[in-house]
């Protein structure tokens, strides 16, 4: 292994450590607790080293968002791949989405709520974000009832996001989540 390859590997490891530490801190204490100073202390590198990887918190949020989008896409695909029939796949997608939001609130916020400097719904949207949307559309296109698959996916996703956000904020009681999902699937998805 050349010196250059070793340095690149060490750099990638540091970057991974920064993102993992930011994510852990955000999940434990919220994104307000994630500061470059605190991250530098936790990873035991100086702030200039941290800034050599990311220009600031916004880019770190973006890195967490890309990682989270990849994980969410995988969770949705895993859940829908074992479901039997179109309606069951839509229900599995909805549950997987809400489960992801509940289990990973800081990551969910990085993907859908916070400014990570990422382009959404544009030509230059990063591939992990495009793939997360594609993971939803793979299942929802078959349930769109003749509606434009992309628009239907956006609408269904918006409903899921609203359920996730309102439940997490305590505006909707979590005890009725399954009834809400059943209503959403039965009324919106024509399967």
PDB file of C-alpha atoms in Angstrom:
ATOM      1  CA  UNK A   1       0.000   0.000   0.000  1.00  0.00           C
ATOM      2  CA  UNK A   2       1.335   3.374  -0.960  1.00  0.00           C
ATOM      3  CA  UNK A   3       1.581   6.328   1.395  1.00  0.00           C
ATOM      4  CA  UNK A   4      -1.138   8.073  -0.619  1.00  0.00           C
ATOM      5  CA  UNK A   5      -3.505   5.090  -0.281  1.00  0.00           C
ATOM      6  CA  UNK A   6      -2.873   4.934   3.462  1.00  0.00           C
ATOM      7  CA  UNK A   7      -3.584   8.659   3.840  1.00  0.00           C
ATOM      8  CA  UNK A   8      -6.796   8.330   1.840  1.00  0.00           C
ATOM      9  CA  UNK A   9      -7.894   5.400   3.989  1.00  0.00           C
ATOM     10  CA  UNK A  10      -7.112   7.345   7.185  1.00  0.00           C
ATOM     11  CA  UNK A  11      -9.001  10.362   5.854  1.00  0.00           C
ATOM     12  CA  UNK A  12     -12.045   8.217   5.027  1.00  0.00           C
ATOM     13  CA  UNK A  13     -11.899   6.681   8.514  1.00  0.00           C
ATOM     14  CA  UNK A  14     -11.779  10.141  10.135  1.00  0.00           C
ATOM     15  CA  UNK A  15     -14.695  11.318   8.015  1.00  0.00           C
ATOM     16  CA  UNK A  16     -16.691   8.228   8.989  1.00  0.00           C
ATOM     17  CA  UNK A  17     -15.847   8.882  12.661  1.00  0.00           C
ATOM     18  CA  UNK A  18     -17.026  12.497  12.413  1.00  0.00           C
ATOM     19  CA  UNK A  19     -20.344  11.516  10.826  1.00  0.00           C
ATOM     20  CA  UNK A  20     -20.940   8.616  13.227  1.00  0.00           C
ATOM     21  CA  UNK A  21     -20.134  10.799  16.234  1.00  0.00           C
ATOM     22  CA  UNK A  22     -22.391  13.620  15.018  1.00  0.00           C
ATOM     23  CA  UNK A  23     -25.189  11.157  14.450  1.00  0.00           C
ATOM     24  CA  UNK A  24     -24.743   9.573  17.876  1.00  0.00           C
ATOM     25  CA  UNK A  25     -24.648  12.944  19.613  1.00  0.00           C
ATOM     26  CA  UNK A  26     -27.719  14.164  17.705  1.00  0.00           C
ATOM     27  CA  UNK A  27     -29.682  11.011  18.558  1.00  0.00           C
ATOM     28  CA  UNK A  28     -28.740  11.342  22.234  1.00  0.00           C
ATOM     29  CA  UNK A  29     -29.055  15.098  22.752  1.00  0.00           C
ATOM     30  CA  UNK A  30     -30.536  16.620  19.605  1.00  0.00           C
ATOM     31  CA  UNK A  31     -28.933  18.539  16.755  1.00  0.00           C
ATOM     32  CA  UNK A  32     -28.438  21.662  18.885  1.00  0.00           C
ATOM     33  CA  UNK A  33     -25.852  19.699  20.866  1.00  0.00           C
ATOM     34  CA  UNK A  34     -23.836  18.975  17.719  1.00  0.00           C
ATOM     35  CA  UNK A  35     -21.173  21.644  17.466  1.00  0.00           C
ATOM     36  CA  UNK A  36     -17.801  21.511  15.769  1.00  0.00           C
ATOM     37  CA  UNK A  37     -16.117  22.095  19.117  1.00  0.00           C
ATOM     38  CA  UNK A  38     -17.961  19.221  20.779  1.00  0.00           C
ATOM     39  CA  UNK A  39     -17.336  16.932  17.812  1.00  0.00           C
ATOM     40  CA  UNK A  40     -13.632  17.780  17.804  1.00  0.00           C
ATOM     41  CA  UNK A  41     -13.440  16.939  21.515  1.00  0.00           C
ATOM     42  CA  UNK A  42     -15.324  13.667  21.093  1.00  0.00           C
ATOM     43  CA  UNK A  43     -13.290  12.414  18.153  1.00  0.00           C
ATOM     44  CA  UNK A  44     -10.061  13.674  19.746  1.00  0.00           C
ATOM     45  CA  UNK A  45      -8.963  15.718  16.760  1.00  0.00           C
ATOM     46  CA  UNK A  46      -8.577  19.461  16.484  1.00  0.00           C
ATOM     47  CA  UNK A  47     -11.276  21.638  14.972  1.00  0.00           C
ATOM     48  CA  UNK A  48      -9.031  22.394  11.954  1.00  0.00           C
ATOM     49  CA  UNK A  49      -8.910  18.654  11.225  1.00  0.00           C
ATOM     50  CA  UNK A  50     -12.705  18.529  11.384  1.00  0.00           C
ATOM     51  CA  UNK A  51     -12.914  21.553   9.061  1.00  0.00           C
ATOM     52  CA  UNK A  52     -10.598  19.813   6.607  1.00  0.00           C
ATOM     53  CA  UNK A  53     -13.422  17.302   6.094  1.00  0.00           C
ATOM     54  CA  UNK A  54     -16.522  19.478   6.458  1.00  0.00           C
ATOM     55  CA  UNK A  55     -16.948  23.247   6.208  1.00  0.00           C
ATOM     56  CA  UNK A  56     -19.303  23.192   9.170  1.00  0.00           C
ATOM     57  CA  UNK A  57     -22.330  21.658  10.793  1.00  0.00           C
ATOM     58  CA  UNK A  58     -24.486  22.081   7.694  1.00  0.00           C
ATOM     59  CA  UNK A  59     -22.255  19.748   5.672  1.00  0.00           C
ATOM     60  CA  UNK A  60     -22.168  17.255   8.536  1.00  0.00           C
ATOM     61  CA  UNK A  61     -25.964  17.244   8.594  1.00  0.00           C
ATOM     62  CA  UNK A  62     -25.869  16.654   4.848  1.00  0.00           C
ATOM     63  CA  UNK A  63     -23.541  13.676   5.272  1.00  0.00           C
ATOM     64  CA  UNK A  64     -25.838  12.197   7.923  1.00  0.00           C
ATOM     65  CA  UNK A  65     -28.816  12.817   5.623  1.00  0.00           C
ATOM     66  CA  UNK A  66     -27.205  10.924   2.756  1.00  0.00           C
ATOM     67  CA  UNK A  67     -26.375   8.035   5.047  1.00  0.00           C
ATOM     68  CA  UNK A  68     -29.915   8.077   6.454  1.00  0.00           C
ATOM     69  CA  UNK A  69     -31.517   8.143   3.007  1.00  0.00           C
ATOM     70  CA  UNK A  70     -29.526   5.056   2.055  1.00  0.00           C
ATOM     71  CA  UNK A  71     -30.629   3.275   5.225  1.00  0.00           C
ATOM     72  CA  UNK A  72     -34.262   4.268   4.778  1.00  0.00           C
ATOM     73  CA  UNK A  73     -34.288   3.019   1.180  1.00  0.00           C
ATOM     74  CA  UNK A  74     -32.861  -0.313   2.328  1.00  0.00           C
ATOM     75  CA  UNK A  75     -35.439  -0.599   5.136  1.00  0.00           C
ATOM     76  CA  UNK A  76     -38.331   0.140   2.778  1.00  0.00           C
ATOM     77  CA  UNK A  77     -37.087  -2.329   0.176  1.00  0.00           C
ATOM     78  CA  UNK A  78     -36.543  -5.042   2.781  1.00  0.00           C
ATOM     79  CA  UNK A  79     -40.027  -4.552   4.212  1.00  0.00           C
ATOM     80  CA  UNK A  80     -41.779  -4.525   0.852  1.00  0.00           C
ATOM     81  CA  UNK A  81     -39.847  -7.459  -0.591  1.00  0.00           C
ATOM     82  CA  UNK A  82     -41.423  -9.911   1.836  1.00  0.00           C
ATOM     83  CA  UNK A  83     -44.986  -8.560   1.615  1.00  0.00           C
ATOM     84  CA  UNK A  84     -47.524 -10.591  -0.327  1.00  0.00           C
ATOM     85  CA  UNK A  85     -49.504  -8.524  -2.824  1.00  0.00           C
ATOM     86  CA  UNK A  86     -49.660  -4.826  -3.747  1.00  0.00           C
ATOM     87  CA  UNK A  87     -51.766  -3.687  -0.785  1.00  0.00           C
ATOM     88  CA  UNK A  88     -49.553  -5.546   1.676  1.00  0.00           C
ATOM     89  CA  UNK A  89     -46.476  -3.957   0.044  1.00  0.00           C
ATOM     90  CA  UNK A  90     -47.938  -0.460   0.438  1.00  0.00           C
ATOM     91  CA  UNK A  91     -48.784  -1.169   4.082  1.00  0.00           C
ATOM     92  CA  UNK A  92     -45.288  -2.577   4.667  1.00  0.00           C
ATOM     93  CA  UNK A  93     -43.756   0.517   3.059  1.00  0.00           C
ATOM     94  CA  UNK A  94     -45.794   2.814   5.315  1.00  0.00           C
ATOM     95  CA  UNK A  95     -44.858   0.884   8.460  1.00  0.00           C
ATOM     96  CA  UNK A  96     -41.178   0.737   7.499  1.00  0.00           C
ATOM     97  CA  UNK A  97     -41.125   4.486   6.846  1.00  0.00           C
ATOM     98  CA  UNK A  98     -42.753   5.336  10.178  1.00  0.00           C
ATOM     99  CA  UNK A  99     -40.579   2.819  12.024  1.00  0.00           C
ATOM    100  CA  UNK A 100     -37.469   4.394  10.510  1.00  0.00           C
ATOM    101  CA  UNK A 101     -38.617   7.866  11.587  1.00  0.00           C
ATOM    102  CA  UNK A 102     -39.347   6.648  15.115  1.00  0.00           C
ATOM    103  CA  UNK A 103     -36.113   4.686  15.569  1.00  0.00           C
ATOM    104  CA  UNK A 104     -33.852   7.376  14.063  1.00  0.00           C
ATOM    105  CA  UNK A 105     -35.348  10.771  14.904  1.00  0.00           C
ATOM    106  CA  UNK A 106     -32.144  12.804  14.445  1.00  0.00           C
ATOM    107  CA  UNK A 107     -31.306  11.064  11.176  1.00  0.00           C
ATOM    108  CA  UNK A 108     -34.899  11.531   9.988  1.00  0.00           C
ATOM    109  CA  UNK A 109     -34.593  15.229  10.795  1.00  0.00           C
ATOM    110  CA  UNK A 110     -31.312  15.427   8.879  1.00  0.00           C
ATOM    111  CA  UNK A 111     -32.947  13.872   5.821  1.00  0.00           C
ATOM    112  CA  UNK A 112     -36.287  15.703   5.870  1.00  0.00           C
ATOM    113  CA  UNK A 113     -36.246  18.684   8.212  1.00  0.00           C
ATOM    114  CA  UNK A 114     -32.819  20.298   8.514  1.00  0.00           C
ATOM    115  CA  UNK A 115     -30.713  22.219   6.036  1.00  0.00           C
ATOM    116  CA  UNK A 116     -27.853  19.951   5.070  1.00  0.00           C
ATOM    117  CA  UNK A 117     -27.074  21.909   1.932  1.00  0.00           C
ATOM    118  CA  UNK A 118     -28.483  19.174  -0.301  1.00  0.00           C
ATOM    119  CA  UNK A 119     -30.569  19.657  -3.413  1.00  0.00           C
ATOM    120  CA  UNK A 120     -33.951  17.933  -3.405  1.00  0.00           C
ATOM    121  CA  UNK A 121     -36.161  17.247  -6.427  1.00  0.00           C
ATOM    122  CA  UNK A 122     -33.637  18.675  -8.856  1.00  0.00           C
ATOM    123  CA  UNK A 123     -31.245  17.373 -11.465  1.00  0.00           C
ATOM    124  CA  UNK A 124     -28.313  17.698  -9.048  1.00  0.00           C
ATOM    125  CA  UNK A 125     -30.025  15.818  -6.216  1.00  0.00           C
ATOM    126  CA  UNK A 126     -27.499  13.371  -4.701  1.00  0.00           C
ATOM    127  CA  UNK A 127     -28.032   9.721  -5.647  1.00  0.00           C
ATOM    128  CA  UNK A 128     -28.907   8.500  -2.111  1.00  0.00           C
ATOM    129  CA  UNK A 129     -31.841  10.942  -2.004  1.00  0.00           C
ATOM    130  CA  UNK A 130     -32.979   9.932  -5.485  1.00  0.00           C
ATOM    131  CA  UNK A 131     -32.721   6.286  -4.484  1.00  0.00           C
ATOM    132  CA  UNK A 132     -34.782   6.815  -1.313  1.00  0.00           C
ATOM    133  CA  UNK A 133     -37.549   8.339  -3.417  1.00  0.00           C
ATOM    134  CA  UNK A 134     -37.195   5.511  -5.946  1.00  0.00           C
ATOM    135  CA  UNK A 135     -37.592   2.980  -3.122  1.00  0.00           C
ATOM    136  CA  UNK A 136     -40.960   4.544  -2.320  1.00  0.00           C
ATOM    137  CA  UNK A 137     -42.032   4.825  -5.944  1.00  0.00           C
ATOM    138  CA  UNK A 138     -41.145   1.194  -6.726  1.00  0.00           C
ATOM    139  CA  UNK A 139     -44.046   0.122  -4.539  1.00  0.00           C
ATOM    140  CA  UNK A 140     -46.376   3.099  -4.837  1.00  0.00           C
ATOM    141  CA  UNK A 141     -46.403   3.313  -8.644  1.00  0.00           C
ATOM    142  CA  UNK A 142     -48.463   0.113  -8.751  1.00  0.00           C
ATOM    143  CA  UNK A 143     -50.935   1.579  -6.275  1.00  0.00           C
ATOM    144  CA  UNK A 144     -51.400   4.954  -7.943  1.00  0.00           C
ATOM    145  CA  UNK A 145     -54.673   4.044  -9.663  1.00  0.00           C
ATOM    146  CA  UNK A 146     -53.687   5.700 -12.909  1.00  0.00           C
ATOM    147  CA  UNK A 147     -52.372   8.870 -11.279  1.00  0.00           C
ATOM    148  CA  UNK A 148     -48.900  10.061 -12.246  1.00  0.00           C
ATOM    149  CA  UNK A 149     -46.612   7.711 -10.251  1.00  0.00           C
ATOM    150  CA  UNK A 150     -44.229  10.473  -9.173  1.00  0.00           C
ATOM    151  CA  UNK A 151     -47.008  12.784  -7.997  1.00  0.00           C
ATOM    152  CA  UNK A 152     -48.768   9.945  -6.235  1.00  0.00           C
ATOM    153  CA  UNK A 153     -45.528   8.976  -4.493  1.00  0.00           C
ATOM    154  CA  UNK A 154     -44.946  12.581  -3.406  1.00  0.00           C
ATOM    155  CA  UNK A 155     -48.485  12.803  -2.004  1.00  0.00           C
ATOM    156  CA  UNK A 156     -48.290   9.485  -0.170  1.00  0.00           C
ATOM    157  CA  UNK A 157     -44.840  10.400   1.154  1.00  0.00           C
ATOM    158  CA  UNK A 158     -46.162  13.780   2.345  1.00  0.00           C
ATOM    159  CA  UNK A 159     -48.935  11.986   4.253  1.00  0.00           C
ATOM    160  CA  UNK A 160     -46.412   9.614   5.857  1.00  0.00           C
ATOM    161  CA  UNK A 161     -44.140  12.516   6.744  1.00  0.00           C
ATOM    162  CA  UNK A 162     -47.059  14.350   8.329  1.00  0.00           C
ATOM    163  CA  UNK A 163     -47.951  11.296  10.396  1.00  0.00           C
ATOM    164  CA  UNK A 164     -44.337  10.869  11.502  1.00  0.00           C
ATOM    165  CA  UNK A 165     -43.862  14.538  12.392  1.00  0.00           C
ATOM    166  CA  UNK A 166     -47.211  15.008  14.141  1.00  0.00           C
ATOM    167  CA  UNK A 167     -46.890  11.794  16.129  1.00  0.00           C
ATOM    168  CA  UNK A 168     -43.365  12.645  17.217  1.00  0.00           C
ATOM    169  CA  UNK A 169     -44.445  16.144  18.241  1.00  0.00           C
ATOM    170  CA  UNK A 170     -47.198  14.673  20.423  1.00  0.00           C
ATOM    171  CA  UNK A 171     -49.963  16.118  18.217  1.00  0.00           C
ATOM    172  CA  UNK A 172     -51.285  12.671  17.306  1.00  0.00           C
ATOM    173  CA  UNK A 173     -51.604   9.869  19.853  1.00  0.00           C
ATOM    174  CA  UNK A 174     -49.295   6.986  18.885  1.00  0.00           C
ATOM    175  CA  UNK A 175     -51.889   4.413  19.959  1.00  0.00           C
ATOM    176  CA  UNK A 176     -53.875   5.013  16.753  1.00  0.00           C
ATOM    177  CA  UNK A 177     -50.944   4.820  14.330  1.00  0.00           C
ATOM    178  CA  UNK A 178     -52.060   1.486  12.898  1.00  0.00           C
ATOM    179  CA  UNK A 179     -55.590   2.797  12.270  1.00  0.00           C
ATOM    180  CA  UNK A 180     -54.143   5.856  10.526  1.00  0.00           C
ATOM    181  CA  UNK A 181     -51.941   3.658   8.353  1.00  0.00           C
ATOM    182  CA  UNK A 182     -54.881   1.447   7.438  1.00  0.00           C
ATOM    183  CA  UNK A 183     -56.934   4.510   6.530  1.00  0.00           C
ATOM    184  CA  UNK A 184     -54.102   5.953   4.454  1.00  0.00           C
ATOM    185  CA  UNK A 185     -53.474   2.694   2.609  1.00  0.00           C
ATOM    186  CA  UNK A 186     -57.139   1.923   2.037  1.00  0.00           C
ATOM    187  CA  UNK A 187     -58.096   5.435   0.850  1.00  0.00           C
ATOM    188  CA  UNK A 188     -55.076   6.470  -1.172  1.00  0.00           C
ATOM    189  CA  UNK A 189     -53.647   3.293  -2.571  1.00  0.00           C
ATOM    190  CA  UNK A 190     -55.774   1.524  -5.158  1.00  0.00           C
ATOM    191  CA  UNK A 191     -54.518  -2.017  -5.021  1.00  0.00           C
TER     192      UNK A 191
END
